[in-house]
Coordinates of N, CA and C in Angstrom, one line a residue:
Chain W
X910 N 13.5 -84.1 88.1 CA 13.8 -83.8 86.7 C 13.1 -84.8 85.8
X911 N 12.3 -84.2 84.8 CA 11.6 -85.1 84.1 C 12.6 -85.9 83.0
X912 N 12.4 -87.2 83.0 CA 13.2 -88.1 82.2 C 12.4 -89.1 81.3
X913 N 13.0 -89.3 80.3 CA 12.5 -90.4 79.3 C 13.7 -91.3 79.1
X914 N 13.4 -92.6 79.4 CA 14.5 -93.6 79.3 C 14.0 -94.6 78.1
X915 N 15.1 -94.8 77.2 CA 14.7 -95.8 76.2 C 15.7 -96.9 76.5
X916 N 15.3 -98.3 75.9 CA 16.2 -99.3 75.8 C 17.4 -98.9 75.0
X917 N 18.6 -99.1 75.6 CA 19.8 -98.5 75.0 C 20.1 -98.9 73.7
X918 N 19.9 -100.1 73.4 CA 20.3 -100.7 72.0 C 21.8 -100.8 72.0
X919 N 22.3 -100.9 70.7 CA 21.5 -101.0 69.4 C 20.7 -102.4 69.3
X920 N 19.6 -102.2 68.6 CA 18.8 -103.4 68.4 C 19.0 -103.9 66.8
X921 N 19.2 -105.0 66.7 CA 19.3 -105.7 65.4 C 18.2 -106.7 65.2
X922 N 17.5 -106.7 64.1 CA 16.4 -107.7 63.8 C 16.7 -108.2 62.3
X923 N 16.3 -109.3 61.9 CA 16.3 -109.6 60.5 C 15.1 -109.0 59.8
X924 N 15.2 -108.8 58.6 CA 14.1 -108.4 57.7 C 12.9 -109.3 57.9
X925 N 11.7 -108.6 58.0 CA 10.5 -109.4 58.2 C 10.1 -109.6 59.7
X926 N 11.0 -109.4 60.5 CA 10.7 -109.7 61.9 C 10.0 -108.5 62.5
X927 N 9.6 -108.8 63.8 CA 9.0 -107.6 64.7 C 10.1 -106.9 65.5
X928 N 10.3 -105.6 65.3 CA 11.2 -104.8 66.1 C 10.2 -104.2 67.3
X929 N 10.8 -104.4 68.6 CA 10.2 -103.9 69.7 C 11.1 -102.7 70.3
X930 N 10.5 -101.6 70.5 CA 11.2 -100.5 71.1 C 10.4 -100.0 72.3
X931 N 11.3 -99.8 73.5 CA 10.5 -99.6 74.7 C 11.0 -98.3 75.3
X932 N 10.2 -97.6 76.2 CA 10.5 -96.2 76.8 C 9.7 -96.2 78.0
X933 N 10.4 -95.6 79.0 CA 9.8 -95.2 80.3 C 9.9 -93.8 80.6
X934 N 8.9 -93.2 81.3 CA 9.0 -91.8 81.5 C 8.8 -91.6 83.1
X935 N 9.2 -90.4 83.5 CA 9.1 -90.2 84.9 C 8.0 -89.2 85.3
X936 N 7.7 -88.4 84.4 CA 6.6 -87.3 84.7 C 5.3 -87.9 84.5
X937 N 4.5 -88.0 85.7 CA 3.1 -88.6 85.6 C 2.3 -87.7 84.9
X938 N 2.6 -86.3 84.8 CA 1.8 -85.3 84.1 C 1.9 -85.3 82.7
X939 N 2.7 -86.1 82.0 CA 2.8 -86.2 80.6 C 1.5 -86.7 80.0
X940 N 1.1 -85.9 79.0 CA -0.2 -86.4 78.4 C -0.1 -87.0 77.0
X941 N 1.0 -86.5 76.3 CA 1.0 -87.0 75.0 C 2.4 -87.5 74.6
X942 N 2.5 -88.5 73.9 CA 3.8 -89.3 73.5 C 3.9 -89.4 72.2
X943 N 5.2 -89.5 71.7 CA 5.4 -89.5 70.2 C 6.7 -90.3 70.0
X944 N 6.6 -90.9 68.8 CA 7.8 -91.7 68.3 C 8.2 -91.0 67.0
X945 N 9.5 -90.7 67.1 CA 10.2 -90.0 66.0 C 11.3 -91.0 65.3
X946 N 11.4 -91.0 64.1 CA 12.5 -91.7 63.5 C 13.4 -90.8 62.9
X947 N 14.7 -91.1 63.1 CA 15.7 -90.2 62.6 C 16.9 -90.9 62.0
X948 N 17.0 -90.7 60.6 CA 18.1 -91.2 60.0 C 19.4 -90.5 60.3
X949 N 20.5 -91.1 60.0 CA 21.8 -90.4 60.4 C 22.0 -89.1 59.7
X950 N 22.2 -88.0 60.6 CA 22.4 -86.8 59.9 C 21.2 -86.0 59.4
X951 N 20.1 -86.6 59.6 CA 18.8 -85.9 59.3 C 17.9 -85.6 60.4
X952 N 16.9 -84.8 60.1 CA 16.1 -84.4 61.3 C 15.1 -85.4 61.7
X953 N 14.6 -85.4 62.9 CA 13.6 -86.3 63.4 C 12.3 -86.1 62.5
X954 N 11.7 -87.3 62.3 CA 10.4 -87.3 61.5 C 9.4 -88.1 62.5
X955 N 8.3 -87.5 62.5 CA 7.2 -88.0 63.4 C 6.6 -89.2 62.8
X956 N 6.4 -90.4 63.5 CA 5.9 -91.5 62.8 C 4.6 -92.0 63.6
X957 N 4.6 -91.8 64.9 CA 3.3 -92.0 65.6 C 3.1 -91.2 66.9
X958 N 1.9 -91.1 67.2 CA 1.7 -90.3 68.5 C 0.5 -91.0 69.2
X959 N 0.5 -91.0 70.5 CA -0.4 -91.7 71.3 C -0.8 -90.9 72.5
X960 N -2.1 -90.8 72.9 CA -2.4 -89.9 74.1 C -3.2 -90.8 75.1
X961 N -3.8 -91.9 74.6 CA -4.7 -92.6 75.5 C -4.1 -94.1 75.8
X962 N -4.3 -94.7 76.9 CA -3.9 -96.0 77.3 C -4.4 -96.9 76.2
X963 N -3.6 -97.9 75.9 CA -4.0 -98.9 75.0 C -3.1 -98.9 73.7
X964 N -3.6 -99.4 72.7 CA -2.8 -99.5 71.5 C -3.4 -98.7 70.4
X965 N -2.3 -98.2 69.5 CA -2.7 -97.5 68.4 C -1.9 -97.9 67.2
X966 N -2.6 -98.3 66.1 CA -2.0 -99.0 65.0 C -2.1 -98.0 63.8
X967 N -1.0 -98.0 63.1 CA -0.9 -97.3 61.8 C -0.1 -98.0 60.8
X968 N -0.5 -98.9 59.9 CA 0.2 -99.6 59.1 C 1.0 -100.6 59.9
X969 N 2.3 -100.6 59.7 CA 3.0 -101.7 60.2 C 3.5 -101.3 61.7
X970 N 3.2 -100.1 62.1 CA 3.6 -99.5 63.4 C 2.3 -99.6 64.3
X971 N 2.8 -100.1 65.6 CA 1.7 -100.1 66.8 C 2.5 -99.4 67.8
X972 N 1.9 -98.4 68.4 CA 2.2 -97.6 69.6 C 1.5 -98.2 70.8
X973 N 2.1 -98.4 72.0 CA 1.3 -98.9 73.2 C 1.7 -97.9 74.3
X974 N 0.6 -97.5 75.1 CA 0.9 -96.7 76.2 C 0.2 -97.3 77.5
X975 N 0.9 -97.3 78.5 CA 0.3 -97.7 79.7 C 0.7 -96.6 80.9
X976 N -0.2 -95.8 81.1 CA 0.1 -94.6 82.0 C 0.4 -95.1 83.5
X977 N -0.3 -96.1 83.9 CA -0.1 -96.6 85.2 C 1.3 -97.1 85.4
X978 N 1.9 -97.7 84.4 CA 3.2 -98.2 84.5 C 4.3 -97.2 83.9
X979 N 3.7 -96.1 83.4 CA 4.6 -95.0 82.8 C 5.5 -95.6 81.6
X980 N 4.8 -96.3 80.7 CA 5.6 -97.1 79.8 C 5.0 -96.8 78.3
X981 N 5.8 -96.7 77.4 CA 5.3 -96.5 76.1 C 6.3 -97.4 75.2
X982 N 5.7 -98.0 74.1 CA 6.4 -98.8 73.3 C 5.9 -98.7 71.9
X983 N 6.8 -99.1 71.0 CA 6.6 -99.0 69.5 C 7.0 -100.3 69.0
X984 N 6.0 -101.1 68.3 CA 6.2 -102.3 67.5 C 6.3 -101.9 66.0
X985 N 7.3 -102.5 65.4 CA 7.3 -102.5 64.0 C 7.3 -103.8 63.4
X986 N 6.1 -104.0 62.6 CA 6.1 -105.5 62.1 C 6.7 -105.4 60.7
X987 N 7.0 -106.7 60.2 CA 7.5 -106.9 58.9 C 8.6 -105.8 58.7
X988 N 9.6 -105.8 59.6 CA 10.6 -104.7 59.5 C 11.4 -104.9 58.1
X989 N 11.7 -103.7 57.7 CA 12.4 -103.6 56.4 C 13.7 -102.9 56.5
X990 N 14.7 -103.2 55.7 CA 15.9 -102.4 55.9 C 15.9 -100.8 55.9
X991 N 14.8 -100.4 55.2 CA 14.5 -98.9 55.3 C 14.1 -98.4 56.6
X992 N 13.7 -99.3 57.6 CA 13.4 -98.9 58.9 C 14.6 -98.7 59.8
X993 N 15.8 -99.1 59.3 CA 17.0 -98.9 60.1 C 17.3 -97.4 60.3
X994 N 17.2 -97.0 61.6 CA 17.3 -95.6 61.9 C 17.5 -95.6 63.5
X995 N 17.6 -94.3 64.0 CA 17.4 -94.2 65.4 C 15.9 -93.7 65.7
X996 N 15.4 -94.3 66.7 CA 13.9 -94.0 67.1 C 14.0 -93.3 68.5
X997 N 13.3 -92.1 68.4 CA 13.3 -91.3 69.6 C 11.9 -91.2 70.2
X998 N 11.9 -91.5 71.5 CA 10.7 -91.6 72.2 C 10.6 -90.2 72.9
X999 N 9.4 -89.7 73.0 CA 9.3 -88.4 73.8 C 7.9 -88.2 74.4
X1000 N 7.9 -87.6 75.5 CA 6.6 -87.3 76.1 C 6.6 -85.9 76.7
X1001 N 5.4 -85.5 76.9 CA 5.2 -84.0 77.5 C 3.7 -83.7 77.7
X1002 N 3.7 -82.5 78.1 CA 2.3 -82.0 78.3 C 2.4 -80.4 78.0
X1003 N 1.3 -79.9 77.5 CA 1.2 -78.5 77.2 C 2.2 -78.2 76.0
X1004 N 3.4 -77.6 76.4 CA 4.2 -77.2 75.3 C 5.4 -77.7 75.1
X1005 N 5.9 -78.6 76.1 CA 7.2 -79.0 76.1 C 7.4 -80.5 75.9
X1006 N 8.3 -81.0 75.2 CA 8.7 -82.6 75.0 C 9.8 -82.7 75.6
X1007 N 10.0 -83.9 76.3 CA 11.2 -84.3 76.8 C 11.5 -85.6 75.9
X1008 N 12.7 -85.7 75.4 CA 13.2 -86.7 74.5 C 14.1 -87.7 75.2
X1009 N 13.9 -89.0 74.9 CA 14.8 -89.9 75.2 C 16.2 -89.9 74.2
X1010 N 17.1 -90.6 74.7 CA 18.4 -90.6 74.0 C 18.3 -91.3 72.6
X1011 N 17.3 -92.1 72.4 CA 17.2 -92.9 71.2 C 17.6 -94.2 71.1
X1012 N 17.2 -95.1 70.3 CA 17.5 -96.5 70.1 C 17.8 -96.7 68.8
X1013 N 19.0 -97.1 68.5 CA 19.4 -97.4 67.2 C 18.8 -98.8 66.7
X1014 N 18.2 -98.8 65.6 CA 17.6 -100.1 65.1 C 18.3 -100.4 63.7
X1015 N 18.7 -101.6 63.5 CA 19.3 -102.1 62.3 C 18.4 -103.2 61.9
X1016 N 18.0 -103.2 60.6 CA 17.2 -104.3 60.1 C 18.0 -105.0 59.0
X1017 N 18.4 -106.2 59.2 CA 19.3 -106.9 58.3 C 18.7 -107.7 57.3
X1018 N 19.0 -107.4 55.9 CA 18.4 -108.1 54.9 C 18.6 -109.7 54.9
Chain O
X1037 N 8.2 -76.9 48.8 CA 9.0 -76.2 49.7 C 9.0 -76.8 51.2
X1038 N 10.1 -76.7 51.8 CA 10.2 -77.1 53.1 C 9.3 -76.3 54.0
X1039 N 8.5 -76.8 55.0 CA 7.8 -76.0 56.0 C 8.6 -75.3 57.0
X1040 N 9.8 -75.9 57.5 CA 10.8 -75.3 58.5 C 12.1 -75.4 57.8
X1041 N 12.7 -74.2 57.6 CA 14.0 -74.1 57.1 C 14.9 -73.5 58.0
X1042 N 16.3 -74.0 57.7 CA 17.3 -73.5 58.6 C 18.4 -73.0 57.9
X1043 N 19.1 -71.9 58.3 CA 20.4 -71.4 57.5 C 21.4 -71.0 58.6
X1044 N 22.6 -71.2 58.3 CA 23.1 -72.2 57.3 C 22.8 -73.5 57.6
X1045 N 23.2 -74.5 56.6 CA 23.0 -75.9 56.9 C 24.3 -76.5 57.5
X1046 N 25.5 -75.9 57.3 CA 26.8 -76.3 57.9 C 27.5 -75.0 58.1
X1047 N 28.2 -75.0 59.1 CA 29.1 -73.8 59.6 C 30.2 -74.3 60.3
X1048 N 31.4 -73.8 60.0 CA 32.7 -74.0 60.8 C 33.2 -72.6 61.1
X1049 N 33.4 -72.5 62.5 CA 33.9 -71.2 63.0 C 34.9 -71.4 64.0
X1050 N 35.5 -70.3 64.6 CA 36.5 -70.3 65.4 C 36.0 -69.9 66.9
X1051 N 36.7 -70.5 67.8 CA 36.4 -70.0 69.2 C 36.5 -68.6 69.4
X1052 N 35.5 -68.1 70.0 CA 35.3 -66.7 70.3 C 34.5 -65.8 69.4
X1053 N 34.0 -66.5 68.2 CA 33.4 -65.7 67.2 C 31.8 -65.9 67.4
X1054 N 31.2 -64.8 67.0 CA 29.6 -64.6 67.1 C 29.0 -65.4 66.0
X1055 N 28.1 -66.2 66.3 CA 27.4 -67.1 65.3 C 25.9 -66.8 65.4
X1056 N 25.2 -66.7 64.2 CA 23.7 -66.7 64.4 C 23.2 -67.8 63.4
X1057 N 22.3 -68.6 64.0 CA 21.7 -69.6 63.2 C 20.2 -69.1 63.1
X1058 N 19.6 -69.3 61.8 CA 18.3 -68.8 61.6 C 17.3 -69.8 61.2
X1059 N 16.0 -69.7 61.6 CA 15.0 -70.6 61.5 C 13.8 -69.8 60.8
X1060 N 13.2 -70.3 59.8 CA 11.9 -69.8 59.3 C 11.0 -70.9 59.0
X1061 N 9.8 -70.5 59.2 CA 8.6 -71.5 59.0 C 7.3 -71.0 58.4
X1062 N 6.8 -71.8 57.5 CA 5.6 -71.4 56.9 C 4.4 -72.3 57.3
X1063 N 4.4 -73.0 58.4 CA 3.5 -73.7 59.0 C 2.4 -72.9 59.8
X1064 N 2.8 -71.7 60.0 CA 1.8 -70.8 60.7 C 1.7 -71.2 62.1
X1065 N 2.7 -71.8 62.6 CA 2.6 -72.3 64.1 C 3.1 -71.0 65.0
X1066 N 2.7 -71.0 66.2 CA 3.0 -69.9 67.1 C 4.2 -70.3 67.9
X1067 N 4.4 -71.7 68.1 CA 5.5 -72.1 69.0 C 6.7 -72.5 68.2
X1068 N 7.8 -72.0 68.7 CA 9.1 -72.4 68.1 C 10.1 -72.7 69.2
X1069 N 11.0 -73.6 68.6 CA 12.0 -74.2 69.6 C 13.4 -74.4 69.0
X1070 N 14.5 -74.2 69.8 CA 15.7 -74.7 69.4 C 16.3 -75.9 70.4
X1071 N 16.8 -76.7 69.6 CA 17.4 -77.9 70.2 C 18.9 -78.1 69.8
X1072 N 19.6 -78.8 70.6 CA 20.8 -79.3 70.1 C 21.0 -80.7 70.4
X1073 N 21.7 -81.4 69.5 CA 21.8 -82.9 69.5 C 23.3 -83.3 69.5
X1074 N 23.6 -84.0 70.5 CA 25.1 -84.6 70.7 C 24.9 -86.0 70.7
X1075 N 25.9 -86.7 70.2 CA 26.0 -88.1 70.2 C 25.8 -88.8 71.5
X1076 N 24.9 -89.6 71.8 CA 24.7 -90.3 73.1 C 23.9 -89.3 74.2
X1077 N 23.6 -88.2 73.7 CA 22.9 -87.3 74.6 C 21.5 -86.9 74.3
X1078 N 21.1 -87.3 73.1 CA 19.7 -87.0 72.6 C 19.6 -85.5 72.3
X1079 N 18.3 -85.1 72.2 CA 17.9 -83.8 71.8 C 17.7 -83.0 73.2
X1080 N 18.3 -81.9 73.3 CA 18.2 -81.0 74.5 C 17.7 -79.7 74.1
X1081 N 16.8 -79.1 74.8 CA 16.2 -77.8 74.5 C 16.9 -76.7 75.0
X1082 N 17.1 -75.8 74.2 CA 17.9 -74.6 74.5 C 17.1 -73.4 74.8
X1083 N 16.1 -73.0 74.0 CA 15.2 -72.0 74.2 C 13.9 -72.5 73.5
X1084 N 12.8 -71.7 74.0 CA 11.6 -71.9 73.3 C 10.7 -70.6 73.3
X1085 N 9.8 -70.5 72.4 CA 9.0 -69.3 72.2 C 7.6 -69.6 72.0
X1086 N 6.7 -69.0 72.7 CA 5.2 -69.2 72.3 C 4.7 -68.2 71.4
X1087 N 5.2 -67.1 71.4 CA 4.9 -66.1 70.4 C 6.0 -65.0 70.4
X1088 N 5.9 -63.9 69.7 CA 6.9 -62.9 69.4 C 7.3 -62.3 70.7
X1089 N 6.5 -62.2 71.7 CA 6.8 -61.6 72.9 C 7.1 -62.5 74.1
X1090 N 7.1 -63.8 73.8 CA 7.3 -64.8 74.9 C 8.5 -65.7 74.5
X1091 N 9.5 -65.6 75.3 CA 10.7 -66.4 75.0 C 11.2 -67.0 76.4
X1092 N 11.6 -68.2 76.4 CA 11.7 -69.0 77.6 C 13.1 -69.8 77.5
X1093 N 13.8 -69.9 78.5 CA 15.0 -70.7 78.6 C 14.7 -72.1 78.8
X1094 N 15.4 -73.0 78.0 CA 15.2 -74.4 78.2 C 16.3 -74.9 79.2
X1095 N 16.6 -76.2 79.1 CA 17.5 -76.9 79.9 C 19.0 -76.6 79.8
X1096 N 19.4 -76.0 78.7 CA 20.9 -75.7 78.4 C 21.0 -74.4 77.7
X1097 N 20.5 -73.3 78.3 CA 20.6 -71.9 77.7 C 21.8 -71.2 77.9
X1098 N 22.7 -71.5 78.7 CA 23.9 -70.8 79.0 C 24.7 -70.8 77.7
X1099 N 25.2 -69.5 77.5 CA 26.0 -69.4 76.2 C 25.3 -69.1 74.9
X1100 N 23.9 -69.1 75.0 CA 23.2 -68.9 73.8 C 22.1 -67.8 74.1
X1101 N 21.6 -67.2 73.0 CA 20.6 -66.2 73.2 C 19.7 -66.3 71.9
X1102 N 18.5 -65.8 72.0 CA 17.5 -66.2 70.7 C 16.9 -64.7 70.6
X1103 N 16.2 -64.7 69.4 CA 15.5 -63.5 69.0 C 14.3 -64.0 68.1
X1104 N 13.1 -63.6 68.6 CA 11.9 -64.0 67.7 C 11.5 -62.6 67.0
X1105 N 12.0 -62.7 65.7 CA 11.7 -61.4 64.9 C 10.3 -61.3 64.4
X1106 N 9.7 -62.4 64.2 CA 8.4 -62.5 63.8 C 7.8 -63.8 64.1
X1107 N 6.5 -64.0 63.9 CA 5.9 -65.4 64.1 C 6.6 -66.5 63.5
X1108 N 7.1 -66.1 62.2 CA 7.8 -67.1 61.4 C 9.2 -67.3 61.5
X1109 N 9.8 -66.3 62.2 CA 11.3 -66.4 62.4 C 11.8 -66.5 63.8
X1110 N 12.9 -67.3 64.1 CA 13.4 -67.5 65.4 C 14.8 -67.7 65.2
X1111 N 15.6 -66.9 65.7 CA 17.1 -67.0 65.5 C 17.8 -67.4 66.9
X1112 N 18.9 -68.1 66.7 CA 19.7 -68.6 67.8 C 21.0 -68.0 67.6
X1113 N 21.6 -67.4 68.7 CA 22.9 -66.8 68.6 C 23.9 -67.4 69.7
X1114 N 25.1 -67.6 69.3 CA 26.2 -68.0 70.2 C 27.1 -66.8 70.2
X1115 N 27.1 -66.1 71.3 CA 27.7 -64.8 71.5 C 29.3 -65.0 71.3
X1116 N 29.8 -66.0 72.0 CA 31.2 -66.2 71.8 C 31.4 -67.7 71.8
X1117 N 31.5 -68.2 70.6 CA 31.5 -69.7 70.4 C 32.7 -70.4 71.1
X1118 N 32.3 -71.6 71.6 CA 33.4 -72.4 72.2 C 33.3 -73.9 71.7
X1119 N 34.4 -74.6 71.7 CA 34.3 -76.0 71.1 C 33.3 -76.9 71.5
X1120 N 33.0 -76.8 72.9 CA 31.8 -77.7 73.3 C 30.4 -77.3 72.8
X1121 N 30.3 -76.3 72.0 CA 29.1 -76.0 71.4 C 29.0 -76.6 70.0
X1122 N 30.0 -77.3 69.6 CA 30.0 -78.1 68.4 C 28.9 -79.3 68.4
X1123 N 27.9 -79.1 67.6 CA 26.7 -80.1 67.7 C 25.8 -79.9 66.5
X1124 N 24.8 -80.7 66.4 CA 23.8 -80.5 65.3 C 22.6 -79.7 66.1
X1125 N 22.3 -78.7 65.4 CA 21.2 -77.9 66.0 C 19.9 -77.8 65.1
X1126 N 18.8 -78.1 65.8 CA 17.5 -78.2 65.2 C 16.6 -77.1 65.7
X1127 N 15.8 -76.5 64.8 CA 14.7 -75.7 65.1 C 13.5 -76.5 64.8
X1128 N 12.5 -76.3 65.8 CA 11.2 -77.1 65.5 C 10.0 -76.1 65.8
X1129 N 8.9 -76.6 65.4 CA 7.6 -75.6 65.5 C 6.5 -76.5 66.0
X1130 N 5.5 -75.9 66.7 CA 4.4 -76.7 67.0 C 3.2 -75.9 67.3
X1131 N 2.0 -76.4 67.1 CA 0.9 -75.7 67.2 C 0.3 -75.9 68.6
X1132 N -1.0 -75.4 68.7 CA -1.7 -75.6 70.0 C -2.2 -76.9 70.2
X1133 N -2.6 -77.6 69.0 CA -3.1 -78.9 69.1 C -4.6 -78.9 68.6
X1134 N -5.3 -79.9 68.6 CA -6.7 -80.0 68.1 C -7.6 -79.0 68.8
X1135 N -8.5 -78.3 68.2 CA -9.5 -77.5 68.7 C -8.8 -76.5 69.6
X1136 N -7.8 -76.1 69.3 CA -7.0 -75.0 70.1 C -6.6 -75.3 71.5
X1137 N -6.5 -76.5 71.9 CA -6.1 -77.0 73.2 C -4.6 -76.8 73.2
X1138 N -4.1 -76.7 74.4 CA -2.8 -76.5 74.6 C -2.1 -77.6 75.1
X1139 N -2.6 -78.8 74.9 CA -1.9 -80.0 75.5 C -1.9 -81.1 74.4
X1140 N -2.8 -82.0 74.4 CA -2.7 -83.1 73.5 C -2.5 -82.6 72.1
X1141 N -1.7 -83.3 71.3 CA -1.6 -83.0 69.9 C -0.6 -82.1 69.5
X1142 N 0.3 -81.7 70.4 CA 1.3 -80.6 70.1 C 2.6 -81.2 69.6
X1143 N 2.5 -82.2 68.5 CA 3.7 -82.6 68.0 C 4.6 -81.5 67.4
X1144 N 5.9 -81.7 67.4 CA 6.9 -80.8 66.9 C 7.4 -81.1 65.6
X1145 N 7.5 -80.2 64.6 CA 8.0 -80.6 63.4 C 9.4 -79.8 63.4
X1146 N 10.4 -80.7 62.8 CA 11.7 -80.1 62.8 C 12.2 -79.7 61.5
X1147 N 13.2 -78.7 61.5 CA 13.9 -78.3 60.4 C 14.9 -79.3 60.1
X1148 N 15.7 -79.0 58.9 CA 16.6 -79.9 58.6 C 18.0 -80.0 59.4
X1149 N 18.1 -79.0 60.2 CA 19.2 -79.1 61.0 C 20.5 -78.2 60.5
X1150 N 21.4 -77.7 61.4 CA 22.6 -77.0 61.2 C 23.7 -77.6 61.8
X1151 N 24.6 -78.0 61.1 CA 25.8 -78.7 61.8 C 26.9 -77.7 61.9
X1152 N 27.0 -77.4 63.2 CA 28.0 -76.3 63.6 C 29.4 -76.9 64.1
X1153 N 30.4 -76.6 63.8 CA 31.7 -76.9 64.2 C 32.4 -75.7 64.8
X1154 N 32.9 -75.8 66.1 CA 33.6 -74.7 66.6 C 35.1 -75.2 66.8
X1155 N 36.0 -74.6 66.2 CA 37.5 -75.1 66.3 C 38.1 -74.3 67.4

């Protein structure tokens, strides 16, 4: 069974710090990986995607992928209270994505 | 206007009732999905459809059925609702990806969700 495991959290960081979110996946056939942010009661919103090994940066966000270790991470630099949300890691190939259960991040002012 | 819409946004019903949740999209995507989300369990796939004539079961399809009325519309039905179907339901869409590939790039876009309570 294809699984995506996330560090269970909750994770709490002070404002301005780096938040590190981690994820491992079991399906070696997975080609694409996504990080979604979900505020309580709202729908998931895509914030990053990564397909190739290495790092991908977009503003304060950096996604890292290591296919050999089946590991995906998301770093949030200069964390802001507005970053407080649940972060969903997911991976897949072709048409289906498998989602992790999410990590709740709280950024304290 | 929202690209992916869901109706109703909230629904309270009783055990045994038939319920239909509707999803419409203006993104022009061929692929549509229904998920449910429960606290501590994450998003779980109920059904997905690649086009009007292609419908597939997801990991938790028992107790649910779907209808793809058009490229832009995908409905989820609970034939006889039960309390453990109380959850937040999301519709999502995706495209084939860059340059028509069917792999890399197929991020999913979610509707606002329907909160369903079965008493």
